[in-house]
């Protein structure tokens, strides 16, 4: 259509989703690294948590890095969810009469889980922030002032660990398709070889991150990480 | 072979449609369209309205004969509906036949849809402008072999719409990618390259097609085996076009 602006197309929405998604990826990778500090014990874990707040002092104020990170993440969330909703509505409008029979040849299960999986992850994040950041809920009734103890108290509760493991399964699936999809959307996979590499990289990173996050809850429940 | 057919019947775009069941006796040597021809002859003899379906060349190169067969565009084989043969089915099978489902492809009658949206996308930029007059020699402009091959592979797209029919988002991005890659790989396509991609994507969105989520069902359905690479090329070209101020 003559007079179309490139930034007003569906592909521009996809590019925004890809970039915001890759910012999330960088965040979850660092977050997972920090969580693994739980294997180093009570003091190392809490010191890491405190250091996140004193990072780059005195150039940044106390908690400065976290503040900037949170602003970037909230903005990314608004962009990512906003574009997802716009594209979801478009997709629904693009086929109003469903097929009586429809096979999904060529689609991975993860790729078909993106939208509802994304909603699930969003609900999980709300609970997760209530659990550990904003509300600080200790489901076993203990104190919430000590980060390490709160982690151990939380994951000693089997159903909470189960919720987290389910969420990590969803995150893994979301990353499995999402990372490859982001690379494709950014136009970085213009031949068969780069496409294969992107898919392999996406699967590997998704596996490392979802398993890496799952280690702490599982090892707490198993009693290996203890107070 | 005896077959049970569940076929979408719809008198016109404005009227409501429904699935109807028919019995037909076919030979394994028949093409899928010949089997439908047999059904229509029987319907004609009985004085019933024959099933409307599109076909033209019946040799897999025109892209007219798209049908959703048992939930797969063009049926279980990776080819066009006209090149699908009844030997791909077994005696006693039930076959569900539906039109392409896309808001941008309104059903005209029964299994026929209006793919005019594709024509309008091509009109919006799927061409190169050339001066009239004596045709230049075919070898006047050198084209590197790799580019020529990629352009030709993309140019095999026949615009049948199977990618749209298969896509869970009802997106025509594989079609767009094929056209943009085909012309963008060639020296003759460079002059309009950046306006082309933006105008074609804009028309695509305007027609009501959905956005791409890189699921890949389009590629699995494409009778011409257009690869997902072309969508990456499309995305990359659109990004460059934005940078160039389009």
mmCIF file of N, CA and C in Angstrom, chain A residues 12-105:
data_model
loop_
_atom_site.group_PDB
_atom_site.id
_atom_site.type_symbol
_atom_site.label_atom_id
_atom_site.label_comp_id
_atom_site.label_asym_id
_atom_site.label_seq_id
_atom_site.Cartn_x
_atom_site.Cartn_y
_atom_site.Cartn_z
ATOM 1 N N UNK A 12 7.167 -4.494 12.312
ATOM 2 C CA UNK A 12 7.754 -3.583 13.309
ATOM 3 C C UNK A 12 7.343 -4.017 14.716
ATOM 4 N N UNK A 13 6.095 -4.451 14.878
ATOM 5 C CA UNK A 13 5.642 -4.948 16.190
ATOM 6 C C UNK A 13 6.459 -6.161 16.599
ATOM 7 N N UNK A 14 6.714 -7.041 15.605
ATOM 8 C CA UNK A 14 7.504 -8.238 15.878
ATOM 9 C C UNK A 14 8.932 -7.883 16.273
ATOM 10 N N UNK A 15 9.496 -6.872 15.612
ATOM 11 C CA UNK A 15 10.870 -6.464 15.945
ATOM 12 C C UNK A 15 10.910 -5.953 17.391
ATOM 13 N N UNK A 16 9.878 -5.176 17.777
ATOM 14 C CA UNK A 16 9.805 -4.697 19.165
ATOM 15 C C UNK A 16 9.716 -5.876 20.135
ATOM 16 N N UNK A 17 8.924 -6.887 19.769
ATOM 17 C CA UNK A 17 8.815 -8.072 20.637
ATOM 18 C C UNK A 17 10.152 -8.797 20.731
ATOM 19 N N UNK A 18 10.862 -8.879 19.604
ATOM 20 C CA UNK A 18 12.143 -9.585 19.588
ATOM 21 C C UNK A 18 13.158 -8.874 20.483
ATOM 22 N N UNK A 19 13.238 -7.544 20.340
ATOM 23 C CA UNK A 19 14.242 -6.794 21.116
ATOM 24 C C UNK A 19 13.917 -6.840 22.608
ATOM 25 N N UNK A 20 12.618 -6.609 22.959
ATOM 26 C CA UNK A 20 12.258 -6.655 24.377
ATOM 27 C C UNK A 20 12.452 -8.067 24.928
ATOM 28 N N UNK A 21 12.170 -9.071 24.106
ATOM 29 C CA UNK A 21 12.364 -10.462 24.528
ATOM 30 C C UNK A 21 13.829 -10.764 24.797
ATOM 31 N N UNK A 22 14.710 -10.232 23.961
ATOM 32 C CA UNK A 22 16.137 -10.489 24.175
ATOM 33 C C UNK A 22 16.631 -9.776 25.438
ATOM 34 N N UNK A 23 16.028 -8.610 25.766
ATOM 35 C CA UNK A 23 16.371 -7.946 27.043
ATOM 36 C C UNK A 23 15.956 -8.839 28.213
ATOM 37 N N UNK A 24 14.760 -9.444 28.107
ATOM 38 C CA UNK A 24 14.318 -10.378 29.157
ATOM 39 C C UNK A 24 15.291 -11.546 29.279
ATOM 40 N N UNK A 25 15.758 -12.002 28.118
ATOM 41 C CA UNK A 25 16.682 -13.145 28.119
ATOM 42 C C UNK A 25 17.955 -12.796 28.896
ATOM 43 N N UNK A 26 18.499 -11.601 28.630
ATOM 44 C CA UNK A 26 19.703 -11.172 29.346
ATOM 45 C C UNK A 26 19.417 -11.123 30.844
ATOM 46 N N UNK A 27 18.231 -10.644 31.203
ATOM 47 C CA UNK A 27 17.884 -10.553 32.619
ATOM 48 C C UNK A 27 17.776 -11.932 33.268
ATOM 49 N N UNK A 28 17.031 -12.856 32.623
ATOM 50 C CA UNK A 28 16.860 -14.168 33.263
ATOM 51 C C UNK A 28 18.184 -14.916 33.357
ATOM 52 N N UNK A 29 19.081 -14.687 32.388
ATOM 53 C CA UNK A 29 20.386 -15.358 32.447
ATOM 54 C C UNK A 29 21.159 -14.885 33.687
ATOM 55 N N UNK A 30 21.174 -13.563 33.929
ATOM 56 C CA UNK A 30 21.872 -13.031 35.104
ATOM 57 C C UNK A 30 21.168 -13.454 36.392
ATOM 58 N N UNK A 31 19.835 -13.450 36.362
ATOM 59 C CA UNK A 31 19.044 -13.843 37.528
ATOM 60 C C UNK A 31 19.350 -15.297 37.905
ATOM 61 N N UNK A 32 19.435 -16.149 36.891
ATOM 62 C CA UNK A 32 19.725 -17.559 37.151
ATOM 63 C C UNK A 32 21.109 -17.718 37.753
ATOM 64 N N UNK A 33 22.057 -16.952 37.228
ATOM 65 C CA UNK A 33 23.417 -17.000 37.778
ATOM 66 C C UNK A 33 23.394 -16.625 39.266
ATOM 67 N N UNK A 34 22.687 -15.566 39.588
ATOM 68 C CA UNK A 34 22.600 -15.121 40.983
ATOM 69 C C UNK A 34 21.971 -16.185 41.878
ATOM 70 N N UNK A 35 20.912 -16.832 41.381
ATOM 71 C CA UNK A 35 20.244 -17.871 42.181
ATOM 72 C C UNK A 35 21.191 -18.998 42.549
ATOM 73 N N UNK A 36 22.073 -19.336 41.609
ATOM 74 C CA UNK A 36 22.966 -20.470 41.845
ATOM 75 C C UNK A 36 23.927 -20.199 43.006
ATOM 76 N N UNK A 37 24.034 -18.919 43.415
ATOM 77 C CA UNK A 37 24.842 -18.570 44.589
ATOM 78 C C UNK A 37 24.331 -19.295 45.844
ATOM 79 N N UNK A 38 23.090 -19.765 45.801
ATOM 80 C CA UNK A 38 22.533 -20.493 46.948
ATOM 81 C C UNK A 38 23.366 -21.726 47.258
ATOM 82 N N UNK A 39 24.028 -22.268 46.234
ATOM 83 C CA UNK A 39 24.880 -23.454 46.464
ATOM 84 C C UNK A 39 26.132 -23.077 47.236
ATOM 85 N N UNK A 40 26.478 -21.777 47.250
ATOM 86 C CA UNK A 40 27.692 -21.335 47.959
ATOM 87 C C UNK A 40 27.399 -21.045 49.427
ATOM 88 N N UNK A 41 26.152 -21.172 49.836
ATOM 89 C CA UNK A 41 25.829 -21.023 51.254
ATOM 90 C C UNK A 41 25.160 -19.708 51.610
ATOM 91 N N UNK A 42 24.705 -19.626 52.859
ATOM 92 C CA UNK A 42 23.939 -18.508 53.395
ATOM 93 C C UNK A 42 24.622 -17.154 53.185
ATOM 94 N N UNK A 43 25.870 -17.063 53.601
ATOM 95 C CA UNK A 43 26.554 -15.759 53.586
ATOM 96 C C UNK A 43 26.836 -15.296 52.158
ATOM 97 N N UNK A 44 27.318 -16.221 51.319
ATOM 98 C CA UNK A 44 27.648 -15.852 49.934
ATOM 99 C C UNK A 44 26.399 -15.367 49.196
ATOM 100 N N UNK A 45 25.285 -16.051 49.431
ATOM 101 C CA UNK A 45 24.030 -15.702 48.756
ATOM 102 C C UNK A 45 23.557 -14.317 49.194
ATOM 103 N N UNK A 46 23.532 -14.092 50.494
ATOM 104 C CA UNK A 46 23.040 -12.806 51.000
ATOM 105 C C UNK A 46 23.976 -11.658 50.626
ATOM 106 N N UNK A 47 25.274 -11.978 50.584
ATOM 107 C CA UNK A 47 26.244 -10.941 50.204
ATOM 108 C C UNK A 47 26.022 -10.535 48.748
ATOM 109 N N UNK A 48 25.738 -11.547 47.899
ATOM 110 C CA UNK A 48 25.453 -11.266 46.484
ATOM 111 C C UNK A 48 24.216 -10.368 46.375
ATOM 112 N N UNK A 49 23.184 -10.738 47.149
ATOM 113 C CA UNK A 49 21.938 -9.960 47.106
ATOM 114 C C UNK A 49 22.200 -8.514 47.540
ATOM 115 N N UNK A 50 23.021 -8.346 48.573
ATOM 116 C CA UNK A 50 23.332 -6.999 49.045
ATOM 117 C C UNK A 50 24.178 -6.248 48.019
ATOM 118 N N UNK A 51 25.116 -6.975 47.406
ATOM 119 C CA UNK A 51 26.013 -6.351 46.443
ATOM 120 C C UNK A 51 25.263 -5.804 45.228
ATOM 121 N N UNK A 52 24.151 -6.486 44.889
ATOM 122 C CA UNK A 52 23.326 -5.986 43.775
ATOM 123 C C UNK A 52 22.868 -4.559 44.055
ATOM 124 N N UNK A 53 22.708 -4.248 45.342
ATOM 125 C CA UNK A 53 22.229 -2.910 45.719
ATOM 126 C C UNK A 53 23.363 -1.897 45.824
ATOM 127 N N UNK A 54 24.549 -2.373 46.189
ATOM 128 C CA UNK A 54 25.680 -1.439 46.340
ATOM 129 C C UNK A 54 26.514 -1.375 45.063
ATOM 130 N N UNK A 55 26.083 -2.124 44.018
ATOM 131 C CA UNK A 55 26.827 -2.195 42.763
ATOM 132 C C UNK A 55 27.082 -0.779 42.211
ATOM 133 N N UNK A 56 28.351 -0.538 41.837
ATOM 134 C CA UNK A 56 28.775 0.729 41.225
ATOM 135 C C UNK A 56 28.614 1.942 42.147
ATOM 136 N N UNK A 57 28.524 1.710 43.445
ATOM 137 C CA UNK A 57 28.562 2.841 44.382
ATOM 138 C C UNK A 57 29.998 3.378 44.411
ATOM 139 N N UNK A 58 30.294 4.625 44.534
ATOM 140 C CA UNK A 58 29.310 5.692 44.748
ATOM 141 C C UNK A 58 28.832 6.361 43.446
ATOM 142 N N UNK A 59 29.245 5.819 42.294
ATOM 143 C CA UNK A 59 28.754 6.460 41.052
ATOM 144 C C UNK A 59 27.239 6.347 40.956
ATOM 145 N N UNK A 60 26.696 5.190 41.376
ATOM 146 C CA UNK A 60 25.246 5.022 41.441
ATOM 147 C C UNK A 60 24.845 5.077 42.913
ATOM 148 N N UNK A 61 23.644 5.563 43.199
ATOM 149 C CA UNK A 61 23.181 5.518 44.585
ATOM 150 C C UNK A 61 22.874 4.087 45.020
ATOM 151 N N UNK A 62 22.611 3.869 46.322
ATOM 152 C CA UNK A 62 22.251 2.547 46.814
ATOM 153 C C UNK A 62 21.010 2.038 46.066
ATOM 154 N N UNK A 63 21.116 0.828 45.510
ATOM 155 C CA UNK A 63 19.992 0.265 44.758
ATOM 156 C C UNK A 63 19.836 0.853 43.361
ATOM 157 N N UNK A 64 20.805 1.645 42.922
ATOM 158 C CA UNK A 64 20.702 2.329 41.625
ATOM 159 C C UNK A 64 20.600 1.380 40.455
ATOM 160 N N UNK A 65 21.451 0.355 40.469
ATOM 161 C CA UNK A 65 21.453 -0.601 39.361
ATOM 162 C C UNK A 65 20.105 -1.325 39.294
ATOM 163 N N UNK A 66 19.610 -1.727 40.457
ATOM 164 C CA UNK A 66 18.319 -2.433 40.484
ATOM 165 C C UNK A 66 17.214 -1.527 39.958
ATOM 166 N N UNK A 67 17.282 -0.250 40.324
ATOM 167 C CA UNK A 67 16.255 0.690 39.877
ATOM 168 C C UNK A 67 16.248 0.790 38.349
ATOM 169 N N UNK A 68 17.456 0.970 37.796
ATOM 170 C CA UNK A 68 17.553 1.081 36.328
ATOM 171 C C UNK A 68 17.053 -0.212 35.676
ATOM 172 N N UNK A 69 17.477 -1.348 36.231
ATOM 173 C CA UNK A 69 17.058 -2.643 35.687
ATOM 174 C C UNK A 69 15.539 -2.760 35.710
ATOM 175 N N UNK A 70 14.948 -2.367 36.832
ATOM 176 C CA UNK A 70 13.493 -2.495 36.955
ATOM 177 C C UNK A 70 12.765 -1.602 35.960
ATOM 178 N N UNK A 71 13.284 -0.394 35.773
ATOM 179 C CA UNK A 71 12.656 0.509 34.798
ATOM 180 C C UNK A 71 12.710 -0.108 33.397
ATOM 181 N N UNK A 72 13.903 -0.629 33.026
ATOM 182 C CA UNK A 72 14.053 -1.239 31.702
ATOM 183 C C UNK A 72 13.124 -2.443 31.560
ATOM 184 N N UNK A 73 13.034 -3.251 32.614
ATOM 185 C CA UNK A 73 12.197 -4.452 32.542
ATOM 186 C C UNK A 73 10.712 -4.104 32.428
ATOM 187 N N UNK A 74 10.286 -3.112 33.199
ATOM 188 C CA UNK A 74 8.864 -2.729 33.145
ATOM 189 C C UNK A 74 8.524 -2.175 31.760
ATOM 190 N N UNK A 75 9.421 -1.338 31.218
ATOM 191 C CA UNK A 75 9.192 -0.808 29.871
ATOM 192 C C UNK A 75 9.150 -1.941 28.844
ATOM 193 N N UNK A 76 10.090 -2.887 28.973
ATOM 194 C CA UNK A 76 10.123 -4.027 28.049
ATOM 195 C C UNK A 76 8.844 -4.837 28.152
ATOM 196 N N UNK A 77 8.354 -4.984 29.391
ATOM 197 C CA UNK A 77 7.124 -5.762 29.603
ATOM 198 C C UNK A 77 5.945 -5.096 28.907
ATOM 199 N N UNK A 78 5.863 -3.773 29.068
ATOM 200 C CA UNK A 78 4.763 -3.032 28.436
ATOM 201 C C UNK A 78 4.822 -3.218 26.916
ATOM 202 N N UNK A 79 6.029 -3.085 26.354
ATOM 203 C CA UNK A 79 6.202 -3.233 24.904
ATOM 204 C C UNK A 79 5.882 -4.662 24.468
ATOM 205 N N UNK A 80 6.463 -5.643 25.173
ATOM 206 C CA UNK A 80 6.323 -7.051 24.790
ATOM 207 C C UNK A 80 4.853 -7.485 24.848
ATOM 208 N N UNK A 81 4.200 -7.170 25.958
ATOM 209 C CA UNK A 81 2.798 -7.580 26.128
ATOM 210 C C UNK A 81 1.894 -6.771 25.188
ATOM 211 N N UNK A 82 2.174 -5.497 25.069
ATOM 212 C CA UNK A 82 1.365 -4.648 24.192
ATOM 213 C C UNK A 82 1.383 -5.160 22.754
ATOM 214 N N UNK A 83 2.580 -5.454 22.236
ATOM 215 C CA UNK A 83 2.694 -5.961 20.861
ATOM 216 C C UNK A 83 2.051 -7.336 20.749
ATOM 217 N N UNK A 84 2.247 -8.170 21.790
ATOM 218 C CA UNK A 84 1.676 -9.526 21.752
ATOM 219 C C UNK A 84 0.151 -9.457 21.666
ATOM 220 N N UNK A 85 -0.441 -8.562 22.449
ATOM 221 C CA UNK A 85 -1.907 -8.430 22.446
ATOM 222 C C UNK A 85 -2.378 -7.948 21.070
ATOM 223 N N UNK A 86 -1.664 -6.963 20.522
ATOM 224 C CA UNK A 86 -2.049 -6.431 19.204
ATOM 225 C C UNK A 86 -1.977 -7.528 18.140
ATOM 226 N N UNK A 87 -0.908 -8.319 18.163
ATOM 227 C CA UNK A 87 -0.737 -9.366 17.150
ATOM 228 C C UNK A 87 -1.703 -10.528 17.382
ATOM 229 N N UNK A 88 -1.998 -10.798 18.629
ATOM 230 C CA UNK A 88 -2.943 -11.872 18.977
ATOM 231 C C UNK A 88 -4.339 -11.526 18.442
ATOM 232 N N UNK A 89 -4.747 -10.291 18.693
ATOM 233 C CA UNK A 89 -6.066 -9.854 18.208
ATOM 234 C C UNK A 89 -6.127 -9.894 16.686
ATOM 235 N N UNK A 90 -5.031 -9.492 16.062
ATOM 236 C CA UNK A 90 -4.946 -9.524 14.593
ATOM 237 C C UNK A 90 -5.095 -10.941 14.073
ATOM 238 N N UNK A 91 -4.390 -11.865 14.740
ATOM 239 C CA UNK A 91 -4.440 -13.267 14.311
ATOM 240 C C UNK A 91 -5.848 -13.822 14.459
ATOM 241 N N UNK A 92 -6.542 -13.420 15.528
ATOM 242 C CA UNK A 92 -7.912 -13.905 15.720
ATOM 243 C C UNK A 92 -8.840 -13.347 14.647
ATOM 244 N N UNK A 93 -8.610 -12.086 14.285
ATOM 245 C CA UNK A 93 -9.454 -11.464 13.262
ATOM 246 C C UNK A 93 -9.143 -12.037 11.874
ATOM 247 N N UNK A 94 -7.912 -12.563 11.699
ATOM 248 C CA UNK A 94 -7.507 -13.056 10.381
ATOM 249 C C UNK A 94 -8.142 -14.398 10.043
ATOM 250 N N UNK A 95 -8.674 -15.095 11.048
ATOM 251 C CA UNK A 95 -9.410 -16.343 10.755
ATOM 252 C C UNK A 95 -10.568 -16.444 11.730
ATOM 253 N N UNK A 96 -11.718 -15.971 11.296
ATOM 254 C CA UNK A 96 -12.870 -15.955 12.204
ATOM 255 C C UNK A 96 -13.669 -17.255 12.119
ATOM 256 N N UNK A 97 -13.566 -17.947 10.971
ATOM 257 C CA UNK A 97 -14.240 -19.247 10.844
ATOM 258 C C UNK A 97 -13.181 -20.335 11.022
ATOM 259 N N UNK A 98 -13.269 -21.132 12.082
ATOM 260 C CA UNK A 98 -12.218 -22.139 12.301
ATOM 261 C C UNK A 98 -12.383 -23.338 11.355
ATOM 262 N N UNK A 99 -11.301 -24.078 11.166
ATOM 263 C CA UNK A 99 -11.381 -25.313 10.391
ATOM 264 C C UNK A 99 -12.101 -26.381 11.210
ATOM 265 N N UNK A 100 -12.809 -27.264 10.509
ATOM 266 C CA UNK A 100 -13.396 -28.429 11.181
ATOM 267 C C UNK A 100 -12.266 -29.394 11.556
ATOM 268 N N UNK A 101 -11.342 -29.585 10.618
ATOM 269 C CA UNK A 101 -10.166 -30.429 10.866
ATOM 270 C C UNK A 101 -8.930 -29.588 10.551
ATOM 271 N N UNK A 102 -7.985 -29.546 11.495
ATOM 272 C CA UNK A 102 -6.739 -28.797 11.220
ATOM 273 C C UNK A 102 -5.576 -29.535 11.861
ATOM 274 N N UNK A 103 -4.619 -29.926 11.025
ATOM 275 C CA UNK A 103 -3.389 -30.529 11.560
ATOM 276 C C UNK A 103 -2.355 -29.424 11.703
ATOM 277 N N UNK A 104 -1.397 -29.649 12.595
ATOM 278 C CA UNK A 104 -0.363 -28.634 12.797
ATOM 279 C C UNK A 104 0.986 -29.172 12.348
ATOM 280 N N UNK A 105 1.057 -29.562 11.056
ATOM 281 C CA UNK A 105 2.283 -30.107 10.479
ATOM 282 C C UNK A 105 3.388 -29.056 10.510
#
